[in-house]
Amino acid sequence: MATTEDASELNFGEDFDKAECLSCAEVSLLLKDKRDQMNDGINDVFEKALKYVNQFGGNQNSETIKEIRKLGQRQQLHQFEIASLANLAIGDLEEAKTLLPSLKRYTDEAITDMLNDLTNLKEI
């Protein structure tokens, strides 16, 4: 029997079983690297995608991006949660639990600690 897709339960369907979730900052690094490898052929869609991810997360350096990913892995977050936390400007515990209901498996204190650690990393 197929499971119902439900992000709050981290069920994304079989199409996404082997997919990797990336933050905007991670996509920005990948697109910048690709742009640097290409001599020509950069089209308008590519440039718009790069502008979008830069606007919403491309201002982080590669070390910060790696540390955010490591933080999520240490906390045993699903990669969807890691990317979401990296992308969203979550201000407090209630907002985190509302935007990412899958975090309900953690205590309020653990979520608050994750948010504080994430904020500290983003400020580097």
mmCIF file of C-alpha atoms in Angstrom:
data_model
loop_
_atom_site.group_PDB
_atom_site.id
_atom_site.type_symbol
_atom_site.label_atom_id
_atom_site.label_comp_id
_atom_site.label_asym_id
_atom_site.label_seq_id
_atom_site.Cartn_x
_atom_site.Cartn_y
_atom_site.Cartn_z
ATOM 1 C CA MET A 1 0.000 0.000 0.000
ATOM 2 C CA ALA A 2 1.386 3.419 -0.968
ATOM 3 C CA THR A 3 1.904 5.978 1.755
ATOM 4 C CA THR A 4 0.179 9.312 1.584
ATOM 5 C CA GLU A 5 2.507 12.208 0.858
ATOM 6 C CA ASP A 6 2.696 14.437 3.914
ATOM 7 C CA ALA A 7 5.632 16.755 4.625
ATOM 8 C CA SER A 8 4.596 17.073 8.268
ATOM 9 C CA GLU A 9 5.321 13.346 8.593
ATOM 10 C CA LEU A 10 8.349 13.490 6.254
ATOM 11 C CA ASN A 11 6.578 11.307 3.693
ATOM 12 C CA PHE A 12 7.336 12.657 0.227
ATOM 13 C CA GLY A 13 6.396 9.741 -1.982
ATOM 14 C CA GLU A 14 8.586 7.339 -3.855
ATOM 15 C CA ASP A 15 9.550 9.914 -6.493
ATOM 16 C CA PHE A 16 11.536 11.690 -3.794
ATOM 17 C CA ASP A 17 12.989 8.685 -1.948
ATOM 18 C CA LYS A 18 16.401 9.188 -3.507
ATOM 19 C CA ALA A 19 16.205 12.944 -4.106
ATOM 20 C CA GLU A 20 18.390 15.319 -2.146
ATOM 21 C CA CYS A 21 16.974 18.519 -0.662
ATOM 22 C CA LEU A 22 19.215 21.547 -1.074
ATOM 23 C CA SER A 23 19.012 24.975 0.461
ATOM 24 C CA CYS A 24 18.990 28.064 -1.737
ATOM 25 C CA ALA A 25 22.568 28.749 -0.632
ATOM 26 C CA GLU A 26 23.664 25.276 -1.756
ATOM 27 C CA VAL A 27 21.922 25.713 -5.121
ATOM 28 C CA SER A 28 23.596 29.105 -5.468
ATOM 29 C CA LEU A 29 27.039 27.548 -5.030
ATOM 30 C CA LEU A 30 26.247 24.852 -7.590
ATOM 31 C CA LEU A 31 24.944 27.353 -10.145
ATOM 32 C CA LYS A 32 27.908 29.700 -9.649
ATOM 33 C CA ASP A 33 30.284 26.786 -10.154
ATOM 34 C CA LYS A 34 28.434 25.742 -13.311
ATOM 35 C CA ARG A 35 28.460 29.329 -14.613
ATOM 36 C CA ASP A 36 32.213 29.530 -14.023
ATOM 37 C CA GLN A 37 32.748 26.300 -15.996
ATOM 38 C CA MET A 38 30.727 27.494 -18.968
ATOM 39 C CA ASN A 39 32.294 29.862 -21.452
ATOM 40 C CA ASP A 40 29.036 30.704 -23.110
ATOM 41 C CA GLY A 41 25.519 29.401 -23.294
ATOM 42 C CA ILE A 42 24.253 31.014 -20.084
ATOM 43 C CA ASN A 43 20.645 31.741 -20.835
ATOM 44 C CA ASP A 44 18.082 34.029 -19.281
ATOM 45 C CA VAL A 45 16.440 31.229 -17.280
ATOM 46 C CA PHE A 46 19.791 30.254 -15.742
ATOM 47 C CA GLU A 47 20.506 33.862 -14.780
ATOM 48 C CA LYS A 48 17.032 34.282 -13.248
ATOM 49 C CA ALA A 49 17.432 31.075 -11.225
ATOM 50 C CA LEU A 50 20.819 32.247 -9.952
ATOM 51 C CA LYS A 51 19.431 35.665 -9.040
ATOM 52 C CA TYR A 52 16.545 34.015 -7.134
ATOM 53 C CA VAL A 53 18.707 31.677 -5.042
ATOM 54 C CA ASN A 54 21.182 34.478 -4.359
ATOM 55 C CA GLN A 55 18.363 36.649 -3.087
ATOM 56 C CA PHE A 56 17.095 33.951 -0.718
ATOM 57 C CA GLY A 57 20.283 32.373 0.544
ATOM 58 C CA GLY A 58 23.220 32.949 -1.728
ATOM 59 C CA ASN A 59 24.970 35.350 0.618
ATOM 60 C CA GLN A 60 26.408 32.567 2.773
ATOM 61 C CA ASN A 61 29.944 31.319 2.273
ATOM 62 C CA SER A 62 30.672 27.666 1.578
ATOM 63 C CA GLU A 63 31.973 27.002 5.100
ATOM 64 C CA THR A 64 28.788 28.329 6.682
ATOM 65 C CA ILE A 65 26.706 26.217 4.314
ATOM 66 C CA LYS A 66 28.693 23.104 5.257
ATOM 67 C CA GLU A 67 28.328 23.854 8.957
ATOM 68 C CA ILE A 68 24.562 24.310 8.644
ATOM 69 C CA ARG A 69 24.315 20.928 6.904
ATOM 70 C CA LYS A 70 26.513 19.305 9.607
ATOM 71 C CA LEU A 71 24.390 20.841 12.363
ATOM 72 C CA GLY A 72 21.268 19.323 10.857
ATOM 73 C CA GLN A 73 22.908 15.941 10.479
ATOM 74 C CA ARG A 74 24.140 15.976 14.096
ATOM 75 C CA GLN A 75 20.586 16.707 15.213
ATOM 76 C CA GLN A 76 19.365 13.855 12.985
ATOM 77 C CA LEU A 77 17.164 16.185 10.984
ATOM 78 C CA HIS A 78 15.718 14.969 7.700
ATOM 79 C CA GLN A 79 17.406 16.698 4.765
ATOM 80 C CA PHE A 80 14.082 18.409 3.976
ATOM 81 C CA GLU A 81 14.157 19.937 7.462
ATOM 82 C CA ILE A 82 17.788 21.008 7.083
ATOM 83 C CA ALA A 83 17.103 22.748 3.765
ATOM 84 C CA SER A 84 13.901 24.312 5.100
ATOM 85 C CA LEU A 85 15.573 25.654 8.233
ATOM 86 C CA ALA A 86 18.420 27.037 6.134
ATOM 87 C CA ASN A 87 15.989 28.723 3.717
ATOM 88 C CA LEU A 88 13.428 30.093 6.135
ATOM 89 C CA ALA A 89 14.032 33.038 8.434
ATOM 90 C CA ILE A 90 12.385 31.400 11.424
ATOM 91 C CA GLY A 91 12.124 33.767 14.350
ATOM 92 C CA ASP A 92 10.978 31.613 17.236
ATOM 93 C CA LEU A 93 9.880 28.221 18.494
ATOM 94 C CA GLU A 94 6.196 28.554 17.596
ATOM 95 C CA GLU A 95 6.999 29.669 14.084
ATOM 96 C CA ALA A 96 9.356 26.696 13.667
ATOM 97 C CA LYS A 97 6.712 24.231 14.837
ATOM 98 C CA THR A 98 4.091 25.822 12.590
ATOM 99 C CA LEU A 99 6.244 25.921 9.446
ATOM 100 C CA LEU A 100 7.864 22.525 10.063
ATOM 101 C CA PRO A 101 5.409 20.353 11.988
ATOM 102 C CA SER A 102 7.733 17.373 11.566
ATOM 103 C CA LEU A 103 9.891 18.937 14.303
ATOM 104 C CA LYS A 104 7.264 17.838 16.834
ATOM 105 C CA ARG A 105 9.415 14.798 17.566
ATOM 106 C CA TYR A 106 11.875 17.128 19.352
ATOM 107 C CA THR A 107 11.399 18.904 22.661
ATOM 108 C CA ASP A 108 10.801 22.653 22.653
ATOM 109 C CA GLU A 109 14.221 23.102 24.239
ATOM 110 C CA ALA A 110 15.928 21.063 21.513
ATOM 111 C CA ILE A 111 14.198 23.052 18.759
ATOM 112 C CA THR A 112 15.128 26.353 20.419
ATOM 113 C CA ASP A 113 18.750 25.200 20.703
ATOM 114 C CA MET A 114 18.764 24.255 16.991
ATOM 115 C CA LEU A 115 17.348 27.651 16.041
ATOM 116 C CA ASN A 116 19.957 29.440 18.172
ATOM 117 C CA ASP A 117 22.777 27.377 16.666
ATOM 118 C CA LEU A 118 21.452 28.063 13.178
ATOM 119 C CA THR A 119 21.200 31.806 13.856
ATOM 120 C CA ASN A 120 24.781 31.841 15.147
ATOM 121 C CA LEU A 121 26.016 30.059 12.029
ATOM 122 C CA LYS A 122 24.147 32.395 9.679
ATOM 123 C CA GLU A 123 25.723 35.405 11.385
ATOM 124 C CA ILE A 124 29.270 34.204 10.692
#
